[in-house]
Structures are given as C-alpha cells and as structure tokens.
C-alpha cells in the first residue's frame, strides 16, 4: 500500500513538474517576443561582426549603454518580416555591451543583407583584353620593315619599341632634357600604343572580365606599303578583309558584334575610307567593311563625319619614364626667354590653290617678329633638336593645314610651350576632343583661313595685340597640356600624370560603357513594349 502511494505521488510530482516547465517555457517565449518588439521600436543599436552562417542566420544585438556617446551610428530595423535590414556597425565600449545571439527567431524570416569590407578592385570597369593576333597583322610587318615605305628605310624609326633612335645631344647644347628623347616617326603610333598596352596595369587574359577589347593590328603600316605604286584595290584590301574575317569568328566579337572592340591606326582616316572600287581611288576600304564601323577607331586624324572615329595625338619626340621628368621639362619650358613672337615650320604648297601656306610664309619673311623654319631644306624639320629649338624660342606657332587638316607639328609646338595658332577648326578643335580643353581660347588663337587668303589680317599685328597677361595664361595652359599629348616610355608607369595613352583609354572605356547602357536601355524598352 505504501509502495503504491509512493508511486502515485511520484507520478503526480512528475506531472506537476512537467506542467510547470511548459508554463515557464511559454512565458519565456512571450517575454522574448515582447523584448524584440520593444527593441524594434526603440531602435536598439546593433553590432554585427559576422552575420552569415551556413545553417542559421545570426543577428547580434546590443543593449543600450548608459554611455550613449560611445556609439555613433544606429540601425533602423524597419519591415523586418518583409524585407532586408539595413545595418551600420559601430564600435563601442565592450564593457558596456551585452550580446544576445538568436538563431532562427520567428521574426527573422528573410536573409539579412550586410555591407562587408572587401578589398576594392581598382581595375573594375577598366579591364582590357588584348587579342593575340596572327603575326601577319603585326609582328611580320616589323620583320619586313624595309618594304613598308617605298621612299626610305623606316626600320630605324621602328626601333626601340617604335620610339626610333635615341637622341644624344652634344655637350654644348641644352635644347632637350637629359634623356628619353627619340627620333620618333609620326606614323609609328600603332607600334608605340601596342607596346604601352603590354604594360597596362589592368590588362587581363580573361575576356569575360574585360570592359573593352584591343585589336593590335598595325593597319597604317600595312596599308602604307600600297598607297603609292599603282597597287590595285584587291592588294590594298586583302589584309583588312582577312582581319575582319578572323574577328567575326571570335566569341569575344560575337558577344556585342564588336562594339566593345577598338583599334589604333597610325595614319589619317582618309587613308582607310576609299569610297569606290576604282584602282585610281586612294587608300583602302577597311573602315567601310561590315563590322569595322562597330569598332572604335583611334587615329592621328579623323575624317570628322563618322561616330566611331576618334583622333588622338601624333607621337612626339619625348617619352618620359617618370612624373619627375615631365615636371622638370614643364619647368624648363616655363622659364625660357622667347625671342620671336611667332614662327612657322613647314614647306610651301605651290600647286595647291586651297592652301594658305604660301601667304603665311610671305608674311613671316616680311615680319621681324617671325622665325621661318623652311622644311624644304635638309636637316631642318627632320631634325628633332632643330625643331624643338625653334619652337622653344617662339611665343606662337602657326599651324595651318598641310596635306590634311592636322599636323604632327601641333604637338611638337605644345611640347615646347609654344601657343598654337589654328586656321581651320578641323586642325584641332573638332579632332582631339579627349585631349584638348573644350574652351579653345584658353590655349590657342584662331584666325579664319579666309581672312588670310583675302589678306584681311596681318599675323604679326593680330598676335601683338594679345595682352601680356593673356599670353602668360595661355602659355601656362599649354604647358599643363604637355602630359596629355605625349606617350610615355612603354615599360614605364606614371603615378600623378595621365599621358596621351591614358586619356585615350579612358575615352574608349567611356564610349563602350555608354554603348552598353544604350543597348541595355533598348532591350528594356523592347521587353516592356511587349
């Protein structure tokens, strides 16, 4: 009997204990729910050292401290059950914090988004993929450099990574700076650009990461072999056609049909836009081939009528290896005493009725304020030392059109700190939009060609009327332009300056990004309209 009573009492005690435990658990859960509801309303601060776990989502809460000044940010826990939580972390006094880790709480039903501190990718949006083209499109041309120009052997011009022979000054002269001056040919840009690209800091072997695709085809050197000598159009167009066929088969091309591709041509745009299939017509038809119009084409001079052509500077003689070399040269040309008001370096065009060169040469000869560098004479305009000496000694440098609208002389004069004087808007203003300021009057003088032809203007009087303060301001602007119009030594890196290569790359990346957005926008419109 006693044993039965004991068993009965034991069972009752177990029941009571079990019931009590259940009640306590329920009360605890209710209390916990109320605690989180209050926390939401009072905007309790959160510190989240780690939020994600493979099995559970974790939220670490911090109770308000008496020293509230230890916390600088708060988190607004809004729409907890419907959306993500925006969280700002703060560092407070660990002694005043109490951490509660809650796993799988009923109120937290969706994944929490957090801002994590990751190492920034400085090449994001700047990656460029460079094709490894068949050698016939670049390297083989260099091996046959003696055949690239029927008038002279240009092999020396293509030496030193395309920079040409290094210039060594005589001891008694100080026209140039100490080093990194080369006898660079004006048509060697393709090779120079390619060699700089090989050292581009954001070059990638993964085309899926690339924002732009570079096609290192030496199209100017290639076509230069056939511009003179009566070659028929099939010979002139052979290599460009093979290139476009090769590109069309590449998966990188098919992705956007070549809209993210770019190519550098070291000649003027006119050489690549033959309009007919007559053998007597000039140049190649490369830029009219299907697909070529999708690419961005960088040239020393654009035709000005096509949206995919962009002019970038002719190569000059100076290819610095460091920012200090650029600064030293800028200071040097800033301090020079200039003995001539203006100068003209060029040859006459006696058989051209449209050229104003003859009038300019006549005015220069008659003016005591002008220095004429006659490029018909040997050892003048072909001598970098002589050219730079003349330009450094002049306040203004006349830059009329030559065989085309632009001239390499424009950039040689800017390098010397000489203010350019233009006579046609296509000589600079409508050409180098990435490299020159939009406000043209800050760095140059403009005199309309028609005023010179009809003898309505005297160059020396026009330039003498420019105030001293204006001249100094313009010269300073020209000197500031120097980094943007020179191409650095290919294997070097500049830290504080952007050279002509950097500015061109930035322009290409901006254009490709704009086209991508346009394509995306068009796709959205199509989808929405359906």
PDB file of N, CA, C and O in Angstrom, residues 43-106:
ATOM      1  N   UNK A  43      14.738  51.306 -31.514  1.00  0.00           N
ATOM      2  CA  UNK A  43      15.908  51.389 -32.393  1.00  0.00           C
ATOM      3  C   UNK A  43      17.187  51.004 -31.672  1.00  0.00           C
ATOM      4  O   UNK A  43      18.151  51.758 -31.612  1.00  0.00           O
ATOM      5  N   UNK A  44      17.205  49.822 -31.099  1.00  0.00           N
ATOM      6  CA  UNK A  44      18.386  49.347 -30.396  1.00  0.00           C
ATOM      7  C   UNK A  44      19.544  49.196 -31.383  1.00  0.00           C
ATOM      8  O   UNK A  44      19.376  48.710 -32.491  1.00  0.00           O
ATOM      9  N   UNK A  45      20.747  49.578 -30.992  1.00  0.00           N
ATOM     10  CA  UNK A  45      21.913  49.519 -31.849  1.00  0.00           C
ATOM     11  C   UNK A  45      22.373  48.084 -32.008  1.00  0.00           C
ATOM     12  O   UNK A  45      22.246  47.277 -31.101  1.00  0.00           O
ATOM     13  N   UNK A  46      22.950  47.841 -33.185  1.00  0.00           N
ATOM     14  CA  UNK A  46      23.422  46.508 -33.479  1.00  0.00           C
ATOM     15  C   UNK A  46      24.890  46.542 -33.844  1.00  0.00           C
ATOM     16  O   UNK A  46      25.348  47.446 -34.509  1.00  0.00           O
ATOM     17  N   UNK A  47      25.598  45.525 -33.421  1.00  0.00           N
ATOM     18  CA  UNK A  47      26.974  45.346 -33.835  1.00  0.00           C
ATOM     19  C   UNK A  47      27.081  43.947 -34.410  1.00  0.00           C
ATOM     20  O   UNK A  47      26.802  42.965 -33.709  1.00  0.00           O
ATOM     21  N   UNK A  48      27.475  43.865 -35.674  1.00  0.00           N
ATOM     22  CA  UNK A  48      27.434  42.578 -36.350  1.00  0.00           C
ATOM     23  C   UNK A  48      28.813  42.177 -36.847  1.00  0.00           C
ATOM     24  O   UNK A  48      29.178  42.470 -37.975  1.00  0.00           O
ATOM     25  N   UNK A  49      29.611  41.530 -36.031  1.00  0.00           N
ATOM     26  CA  UNK A  49      30.912  41.089 -36.504  1.00  0.00           C
ATOM     27  C   UNK A  49      30.809  40.019 -37.578  1.00  0.00           C
ATOM     28  O   UNK A  49      31.628  39.910 -38.451  1.00  0.00           O
ATOM     29  N   UNK A  50      29.744  39.168 -37.505  1.00  0.00           N
ATOM     30  CA  UNK A  50      29.551  38.158 -38.529  1.00  0.00           C
ATOM     31  C   UNK A  50      28.093  37.778 -38.552  1.00  0.00           C
ATOM     32  O   UNK A  50      27.526  37.362 -37.556  1.00  0.00           O
ATOM     33  N   UNK A  51      27.468  37.927 -39.696  1.00  0.00           N
ATOM     34  CA  UNK A  51      26.034  37.701 -39.769  1.00  0.00           C
ATOM     35  C   UNK A  51      25.653  36.388 -40.398  1.00  0.00           C
ATOM     36  O   UNK A  51      24.576  35.888 -40.146  1.00  0.00           O
ATOM     37  N   UNK A  52      26.505  35.859 -41.260  1.00  0.00           N
ATOM     38  CA  UNK A  52      26.081  34.706 -42.019  1.00  0.00           C
ATOM     39  C   UNK A  52      26.687  33.424 -41.496  1.00  0.00           C
ATOM     40  O   UNK A  52      27.849  33.351 -41.130  1.00  0.00           O
ATOM     41  N   UNK A  53      25.854  32.377 -41.492  1.00  0.00           N
ATOM     42  CA  UNK A  53      26.278  31.047 -41.126  1.00  0.00           C
ATOM     43  C   UNK A  53      25.646  30.109 -42.126  1.00  0.00           C
ATOM     44  O   UNK A  53      24.572  30.361 -42.629  1.00  0.00           O
ATOM     45  N   UNK A  54      26.326  29.021 -42.433  1.00  0.00           N
ATOM     46  CA  UNK A  54      25.792  28.121 -43.450  1.00  0.00           C
ATOM     47  C   UNK A  54      24.449  27.532 -43.040  1.00  0.00           C
ATOM     48  O   UNK A  54      23.602  27.246 -43.867  1.00  0.00           O
ATOM     49  N   UNK A  55      24.226  27.359 -41.713  1.00  0.00           N
ATOM     50  CA  UNK A  55      22.986  26.721 -41.276  1.00  0.00           C
ATOM     51  C   UNK A  55      21.968  27.709 -40.748  1.00  0.00           C
ATOM     52  O   UNK A  55      20.780  27.519 -40.878  1.00  0.00           O
ATOM     53  N   UNK A  56      22.413  28.779 -40.104  1.00  0.00           N
ATOM     54  CA  UNK A  56      21.481  29.712 -39.488  1.00  0.00           C
ATOM     55  C   UNK A  56      21.878  31.142 -39.814  1.00  0.00           C
ATOM     56  O   UNK A  56      23.042  31.448 -39.984  1.00  0.00           O
ATOM     57  N   UNK A  57      20.886  32.028 -39.856  1.00  0.00           N
ATOM     58  CA  UNK A  57      21.131  33.458 -39.936  1.00  0.00           C
ATOM     59  C   UNK A  57      21.230  33.984 -38.519  1.00  0.00           C
ATOM     60  O   UNK A  57      20.364  33.719 -37.693  1.00  0.00           O
ATOM     61  N   UNK A  58      22.289  34.718 -38.213  1.00  0.00           N
ATOM     62  CA  UNK A  58      22.516  35.196 -36.859  1.00  0.00           C
ATOM     63  C   UNK A  58      22.421  36.702 -36.798  1.00  0.00           C
ATOM     64  O   UNK A  58      22.944  37.401 -37.641  1.00  0.00           O
ATOM     65  N   UNK A  59      21.814  37.235 -35.760  1.00  0.00           N
ATOM     66  CA  UNK A  59      21.766  38.668 -35.509  1.00  0.00           C
ATOM     67  C   UNK A  59      22.311  38.905 -34.121  1.00  0.00           C
ATOM     68  O   UNK A  59      21.870  38.291 -33.151  1.00  0.00           O
ATOM     69  N   UNK A  60      23.268  39.768 -34.004  1.00  0.00           N
ATOM     70  CA  UNK A  60      23.854  40.084 -32.714  1.00  0.00           C
ATOM     71  C   UNK A  60      23.332  41.425 -32.283  1.00  0.00           C
ATOM     72  O   UNK A  60      23.499  42.423 -32.977  1.00  0.00           O
ATOM     73  N   UNK A  61      22.665  41.499 -31.156  1.00  0.00           N
ATOM     74  CA  UNK A  61      22.094  42.750 -30.680  1.00  0.00           C
ATOM     75  C   UNK A  61      22.893  43.285 -29.527  1.00  0.00           C
ATOM     76  O   UNK A  61      23.565  42.547 -28.807  1.00  0.00           O
ATOM     77  N   UNK A  62      22.788  44.591 -29.326  1.00  0.00           N
ATOM     78  CA  UNK A  62      23.477  45.257 -28.238  1.00  0.00           C
ATOM     79  C   UNK A  62      22.479  46.099 -27.474  1.00  0.00           C
ATOM     80  O   UNK A  62      21.765  46.896 -28.062  1.00  0.00           O
ATOM     81  N   UNK A  63      22.455  45.931 -26.190  1.00  0.00           N
ATOM     82  CA  UNK A  63      21.533  46.721 -25.380  1.00  0.00           C
ATOM     83  C   UNK A  63      22.059  48.129 -25.239  1.00  0.00           C
ATOM     84  O   UNK A  63      23.271  48.355 -25.253  1.00  0.00           O
ATOM     85  N   UNK A  64      21.177  49.113 -25.101  1.00  0.00           N
ATOM     86  CA  UNK A  64      21.633  50.500 -24.951  1.00  0.00           C
ATOM     87  C   UNK A  64      22.512  50.660 -23.734  1.00  0.00           C
ATOM     88  O   UNK A  64      22.234  50.119 -22.671  1.00  0.00           O
ATOM     89  N   UNK A  65      23.588  51.433 -23.893  1.00  0.00           N
ATOM     90  CA  UNK A  65      24.503  51.674 -22.784  1.00  0.00           C
ATOM     91  C   UNK A  65      24.183  53.001 -22.133  1.00  0.00           C
ATOM     92  O   UNK A  65      23.624  53.902 -22.719  1.00  0.00           O
ATOM     93  N   UNK A  66      24.572  53.111 -20.896  1.00  0.00           N
ATOM     94  CA  UNK A  66      24.413  54.400 -20.204  1.00  0.00           C
ATOM     95  C   UNK A  66      25.292  55.465 -20.842  1.00  0.00           C
ATOM     96  O   UNK A  66      24.974  56.645 -20.814  1.00  0.00           O
ATOM     97  N   UNK A  67      26.439  55.010 -21.398  1.00  0.00           N
ATOM     98  CA  UNK A  67      27.326  55.951 -22.090  1.00  0.00           C
ATOM     99  C   UNK A  67      26.993  55.915 -23.570  1.00  0.00           C
ATOM    100  O   UNK A  67      27.682  55.309 -24.377  1.00  0.00           O
ATOM    101  N   UNK A  68      25.908  56.559 -23.941  1.00  0.00           N
ATOM    102  CA  UNK A  68      25.446  56.501 -25.319  1.00  0.00           C
ATOM    103  C   UNK A  68      26.412  57.152 -26.286  1.00  0.00           C
ATOM    104  O   UNK A  68      26.379  56.895 -27.474  1.00  0.00           O
ATOM    105  N   UNK A  69      27.313  58.012 -25.809  1.00  0.00           N
ATOM    106  CA  UNK A  69      28.261  58.673 -26.699  1.00  0.00           C
ATOM    107  C   UNK A  69      29.276  57.693 -27.272  1.00  0.00           C
ATOM    108  O   UNK A  69      29.976  58.014 -28.220  1.00  0.00           O
ATOM    109  N   UNK A  70      29.364  56.496 -26.716  1.00  0.00           N
ATOM    110  CA  UNK A  70      30.290  55.514 -27.254  1.00  0.00           C
ATOM    111  C   UNK A  70      29.823  54.962 -28.591  1.00  0.00           C
ATOM    112  O   UNK A  70      30.579  54.350 -29.319  1.00  0.00           O
ATOM    113  N   UNK A  71      28.567  55.163 -28.927  1.00  0.00           N
ATOM    114  CA  UNK A  71      28.002  54.642 -30.168  1.00  0.00           C
ATOM    115  C   UNK A  71      27.674  55.811 -31.090  1.00  0.00           C
ATOM    116  O   UNK A  71      26.975  56.726 -30.698  1.00  0.00           O
ATOM    117  N   UNK A  72      28.161  55.718 -32.313  1.00  0.00           N
ATOM    118  CA  UNK A  72      27.998  56.833 -33.238  1.00  0.00           C
ATOM    119  C   UNK A  72      26.929  56.586 -34.282  1.00  0.00           C
ATOM    120  O   UNK A  72      26.512  57.511 -34.959  1.00  0.00           O
ATOM    121  N   UNK A  73      26.514  55.342 -34.483  1.00  0.00           N
ATOM    122  CA  UNK A  73      25.522  55.067 -35.509  1.00  0.00           C
ATOM    123  C   UNK A  73      24.422  54.201 -34.964  1.00  0.00           C
ATOM    124  O   UNK A  73      24.586  53.494 -33.979  1.00  0.00           O
ATOM    125  N   UNK A  74      23.268  54.255 -35.578  1.00  0.00           N
ATOM    126  CA  UNK A  74      22.146  53.428 -35.168  1.00  0.00           C
ATOM    127  C   UNK A  74      21.629  52.672 -36.371  1.00  0.00           C
ATOM    128  O   UNK A  74      21.868  53.037 -37.506  1.00  0.00           O
ATOM    129  N   UNK A  75      20.931  51.575 -36.109  1.00  0.00           N
ATOM    130  CA  UNK A  75      20.324  50.802 -37.179  1.00  0.00           C
ATOM    131  C   UNK A  75      18.827  50.920 -37.061  1.00  0.00           C
ATOM    132  O   UNK A  75      18.272  50.793 -35.980  1.00  0.00           O
ATOM    133  N   UNK A  76      18.196  51.165 -38.165  1.00  0.00           N
ATOM    134  CA  UNK A  76      16.743  51.260 -38.196  1.00  0.00           C
ATOM    135  C   UNK A  76      16.177  49.928 -38.657  1.00  0.00           C
ATOM    136  O   UNK A  76      16.273  49.559 -39.818  1.00  0.00           O
ATOM    137  N   UNK A  77      15.618  49.159 -37.731  1.00  0.00           N
ATOM    138  CA  UNK A  77      15.056  47.848 -38.042  1.00  0.00           C
ATOM    139  C   UNK A  77      13.632  48.018 -38.515  1.00  0.00           C
ATOM    140  O   UNK A  77      12.690  47.914 -37.738  1.00  0.00           O
ATOM    141  N   UNK A  78      13.471  48.293 -39.803  1.00  0.00           N
ATOM    142  CA  UNK A  78      12.132  48.509 -40.315  1.00  0.00           C
ATOM    143  C   UNK A  78      11.766  47.390 -41.282  1.00  0.00           C
ATOM    144  O   UNK A  78      12.609  46.865 -41.996  1.00  0.00           O
ATOM    145  N   UNK A  79      10.471  47.044 -41.282  1.00  0.00           N
ATOM    146  CA  UNK A  79       9.968  45.992 -42.162  1.00  0.00           C
ATOM    147  C   UNK A  79      10.774  44.705 -42.028  1.00  0.00           C
ATOM    148  O   UNK A  79      11.207  44.101 -43.003  1.00  0.00           O
ATOM    149  N   UNK A  80      10.966  44.285 -40.785  1.00  0.00           N
ATOM    150  CA  UNK A  80      11.804  43.126 -40.528  1.00  0.00           C
ATOM    151  C   UNK A  80      11.252  41.886 -41.194  1.00  0.00           C
ATOM    152  O   UNK A  80      11.982  41.086 -41.763  1.00  0.00           O
ATOM    153  N   UNK A  81       9.943  41.713 -41.148  1.00  0.00           N
ATOM    154  CA  UNK A  81       9.360  40.489 -41.686  1.00  0.00           C
ATOM    155  C   UNK A  81       9.176  40.543 -43.190  1.00  0.00           C
ATOM    156  O   UNK A  81       8.962  39.526 -43.817  1.00  0.00           O
ATOM    157  N   UNK A  82       9.287  41.736 -43.794  1.00  0.00           N
ATOM    158  CA  UNK A  82       9.006  41.856 -45.227  1.00  0.00           C
ATOM    159  C   UNK A  82      10.262  42.038 -46.071  1.00  0.00           C
ATOM    160  O   UNK A  82      10.301  41.678 -47.213  1.00  0.00           O
ATOM    161  N   UNK A  83      11.271  42.641 -45.505  1.00  0.00           N
ATOM    162  CA  UNK A  83      12.446  42.949 -46.323  1.00  0.00           C
ATOM    163  C   UNK A  83      13.721  42.803 -45.549  1.00  0.00           C
ATOM    164  O   UNK A  83      13.750  42.314 -44.435  1.00  0.00           O
ATOM    165  N   UNK A  84      14.794  43.258 -46.185  1.00  0.00           N
ATOM    166  CA  UNK A  84      16.097  43.151 -45.561  1.00  0.00           C
ATOM    167  C   UNK A  84      16.315  44.263 -44.575  1.00  0.00           C
ATOM    168  O   UNK A  84      15.595  45.250 -44.540  1.00  0.00           O
ATOM    169  N   UNK A  85      17.322  44.108 -43.721  1.00  0.00           N
ATOM    170  CA  UNK A  85      17.633  45.077 -42.687  1.00  0.00           C
ATOM    171  C   UNK A  85      18.876  45.846 -43.090  1.00  0.00           C
ATOM    172  O   UNK A  85      19.892  45.258 -43.440  1.00  0.00           O
ATOM    173  N   UNK A  86      18.808  47.170 -43.056  1.00  0.00           N
ATOM    174  CA  UNK A  86      19.985  47.992 -43.309  1.00  0.00           C
ATOM    175  C   UNK A  86      20.746  48.148 -42.015  1.00  0.00           C
ATOM    176  O   UNK A  86      20.202  48.608 -41.014  1.00  0.00           O
ATOM    177  N   UNK A  87      22.024  47.803 -42.050  1.00  0.00           N
ATOM    178  CA  UNK A  87      22.781  47.738 -40.803  1.00  0.00           C
ATOM    179  C   UNK A  87      24.027  48.590 -40.903  1.00  0.00           C
ATOM    180  O   UNK A  87      24.766  48.514 -41.864  1.00  0.00           O
ATOM    181  N   UNK A  88      24.258  49.399 -39.890  1.00  0.00           N
ATOM    182  CA  UNK A  88      25.518  50.136 -39.773  1.00  0.00           C
ATOM    183  C   UNK A  88      26.190  49.663 -38.503  1.00  0.00           C
ATOM    184  O   UNK A  88      25.590  49.675 -37.435  1.00  0.00           O
ATOM    185  N   UNK A  89      27.396  49.257 -38.604  1.00  0.00           N
ATOM    186  CA  UNK A  89      28.098  48.761 -37.429  1.00  0.00           C
ATOM    187  C   UNK A  89      28.786  49.904 -36.722  1.00  0.00           C
ATOM    188  O   UNK A  89      29.174  50.894 -37.320  1.00  0.00           O
ATOM    189  N   UNK A  90      28.946  49.762 -35.423  1.00  0.00           N
ATOM    190  CA  UNK A  90      29.651  50.774 -34.640  1.00  0.00           C
ATOM    191  C   UNK A  90      30.535  50.088 -33.624  1.00  0.00           C
ATOM    192  O   UNK A  90      30.308  48.949 -33.221  1.00  0.00           O
ATOM    193  N   UNK A  91      31.560  50.796 -33.223  1.00  0.00           N
ATOM    194  CA  UNK A  91      32.492  50.268 -32.229  1.00  0.00           C
ATOM    195  C   UNK A  91      32.261  51.011 -30.929  1.00  0.00           C
ATOM    196  O   UNK A  91      32.413  52.215 -30.844  1.00  0.00           O
ATOM    197  N   UNK A  92      31.894  50.291 -29.888  1.00  0.00           N
ATOM    198  CA  UNK A  92      31.622  50.911 -28.600  1.00  0.00           C
ATOM    199  C   UNK A  92      32.457  50.299 -27.496  1.00  0.00           C
ATOM    200  O   UNK A  92      33.381  49.528 -27.714  1.00  0.00           O
ATOM    201  N   UNK A  93      32.118  50.628 -26.280  1.00  0.00           N
ATOM    202  CA  UNK A  93      32.815  50.126 -25.110  1.00  0.00           C
ATOM    203  C   UNK A  93      32.373  48.690 -24.861  1.00  0.00           C
ATOM    204  O   UNK A  93      31.219  48.433 -24.540  1.00  0.00           O
ATOM    205  N   UNK A  94      33.325  47.725 -24.998  1.00  0.00           N
ATOM    206  CA  UNK A  94      32.963  46.329 -24.824  1.00  0.00           C
ATOM    207  C   UNK A  94      32.449  46.050 -23.416  1.00  0.00           C
ATOM    208  O   UNK A  94      31.629  45.160 -23.201  1.00  0.00           O
ATOM    209  N   UNK A  95      32.926  46.819 -22.450  1.00  0.00           N
ATOM    210  CA  UNK A  95      32.492  46.597 -21.070  1.00  0.00           C
ATOM    211  C   UNK A  95      31.047  46.960 -20.846  1.00  0.00           C
ATOM    212  O   UNK A  95      30.414  46.492 -19.897  1.00  0.00           O
ATOM    213  N   UNK A  96      30.480  47.792 -21.679  1.00  0.00           N
ATOM    214  CA  UNK A  96      29.093  48.212 -21.522  1.00  0.00           C
ATOM    215  C   UNK A  96      28.142  47.472 -22.442  1.00  0.00           C
ATOM    216  O   UNK A  96      26.976  47.819 -22.526  1.00  0.00           O
ATOM    217  N   UNK A  97      28.684  46.450 -23.171  1.00  0.00           N
ATOM    218  CA  UNK A  97      27.823  45.776 -24.131  1.00  0.00           C
ATOM    219  C   UNK A  97      27.475  44.365 -23.654  1.00  0.00           C
ATOM    220  O   UNK A  97      28.295  43.661 -23.088  1.00  0.00           O
ATOM    221  N   UNK A  98      26.247  43.991 -23.934  1.00  0.00           N
ATOM    222  CA  UNK A  98      25.801  42.633 -23.668  1.00  0.00           C
ATOM    223  C   UNK A  98      25.275  42.059 -24.968  1.00  0.00           C
ATOM    224  O   UNK A  98      24.406  42.650 -25.596  1.00  0.00           O
ATOM    225  N   UNK A  99      25.826  40.944 -25.426  1.00  0.00           N
ATOM    226  CA  UNK A  99      25.475  40.383 -26.707  1.00  0.00           C
ATOM    227  C   UNK A  99      24.521  39.203 -26.541  1.00  0.00           C
ATOM    228  O   UNK A  99      24.735  38.327 -25.724  1.00  0.00           O
ATOM    229  N   UNK A 100      23.446  39.214 -27.317  1.00  0.00           N
ATOM    230  CA  UNK A 100      22.497  38.120 -27.331  1.00  0.00           C
ATOM    231  C   UNK A 100      22.447  37.543 -28.735  1.00  0.00           C
ATOM    232  O   UNK A 100      22.141  38.239 -29.682  1.00  0.00           O
ATOM    233  N   UNK A 101      22.788  36.302 -28.882  1.00  0.00           N
ATOM    234  CA  UNK A 101      22.768  35.647 -30.166  1.00  0.00           C
ATOM    235  C   UNK A 101      21.500  34.835 -30.279  1.00  0.00           C
ATOM    236  O   UNK A 101      21.214  33.972 -29.465  1.00  0.00           O
ATOM    237  N   UNK A 102      20.718  35.140 -31.304  1.00  0.00           N
ATOM    238  CA  UNK A 102      19.447  34.471 -31.503  1.00  0.00           C
ATOM    239  C   UNK A 102      19.488  33.758 -32.838  1.00  0.00           C
ATOM    240  O   UNK A 102      19.759  34.371 -33.864  1.00  0.00           O
ATOM    241  N   UNK A 103      19.240  32.479 -32.847  1.00  0.00           N
ATOM    242  CA  UNK A 103      19.236  31.713 -34.085  1.00  0.00           C
ATOM    243  C   UNK A 103      17.817  31.361 -34.473  1.00  0.00           C
ATOM    244  O   UNK A 103      17.044  30.882 -33.652  1.00  0.00           O
ATOM    245  N   UNK A 104      17.498  31.595 -35.728  1.00  0.00           N
ATOM    246  CA  UNK A 104      16.216  31.196 -36.299  1.00  0.00           C
ATOM    247  C   UNK A 104      15.035  31.739 -35.514  1.00  0.00           C
ATOM    248  O   UNK A 104      14.095  31.020 -35.195  1.00  0.00           O
ATOM    249  N   UNK A 105      15.077  33.023 -35.172  1.00  0.00           N
ATOM    250  CA  UNK A 105      13.958  33.626 -34.463  1.00  0.00           C
ATOM    251  C   UNK A 105      12.770  33.771 -35.389  1.00  0.00           C
ATOM    252  O   UNK A 105      12.942  34.065 -36.569  1.00  0.00           O
ATOM    253  N   UNK A 106      11.550  33.573 -34.899  1.00  0.00           N
ATOM    254  CA  UNK A 106      10.371  33.619 -35.767  1.00  0.00           C
ATOM    255  C   UNK A 106      10.216  34.918 -36.538  1.00  0.00           C
ATOM    256  O   UNK A 106       9.681  34.935 -37.636  1.00  0.00           O
TER     257      UNK A 106
END
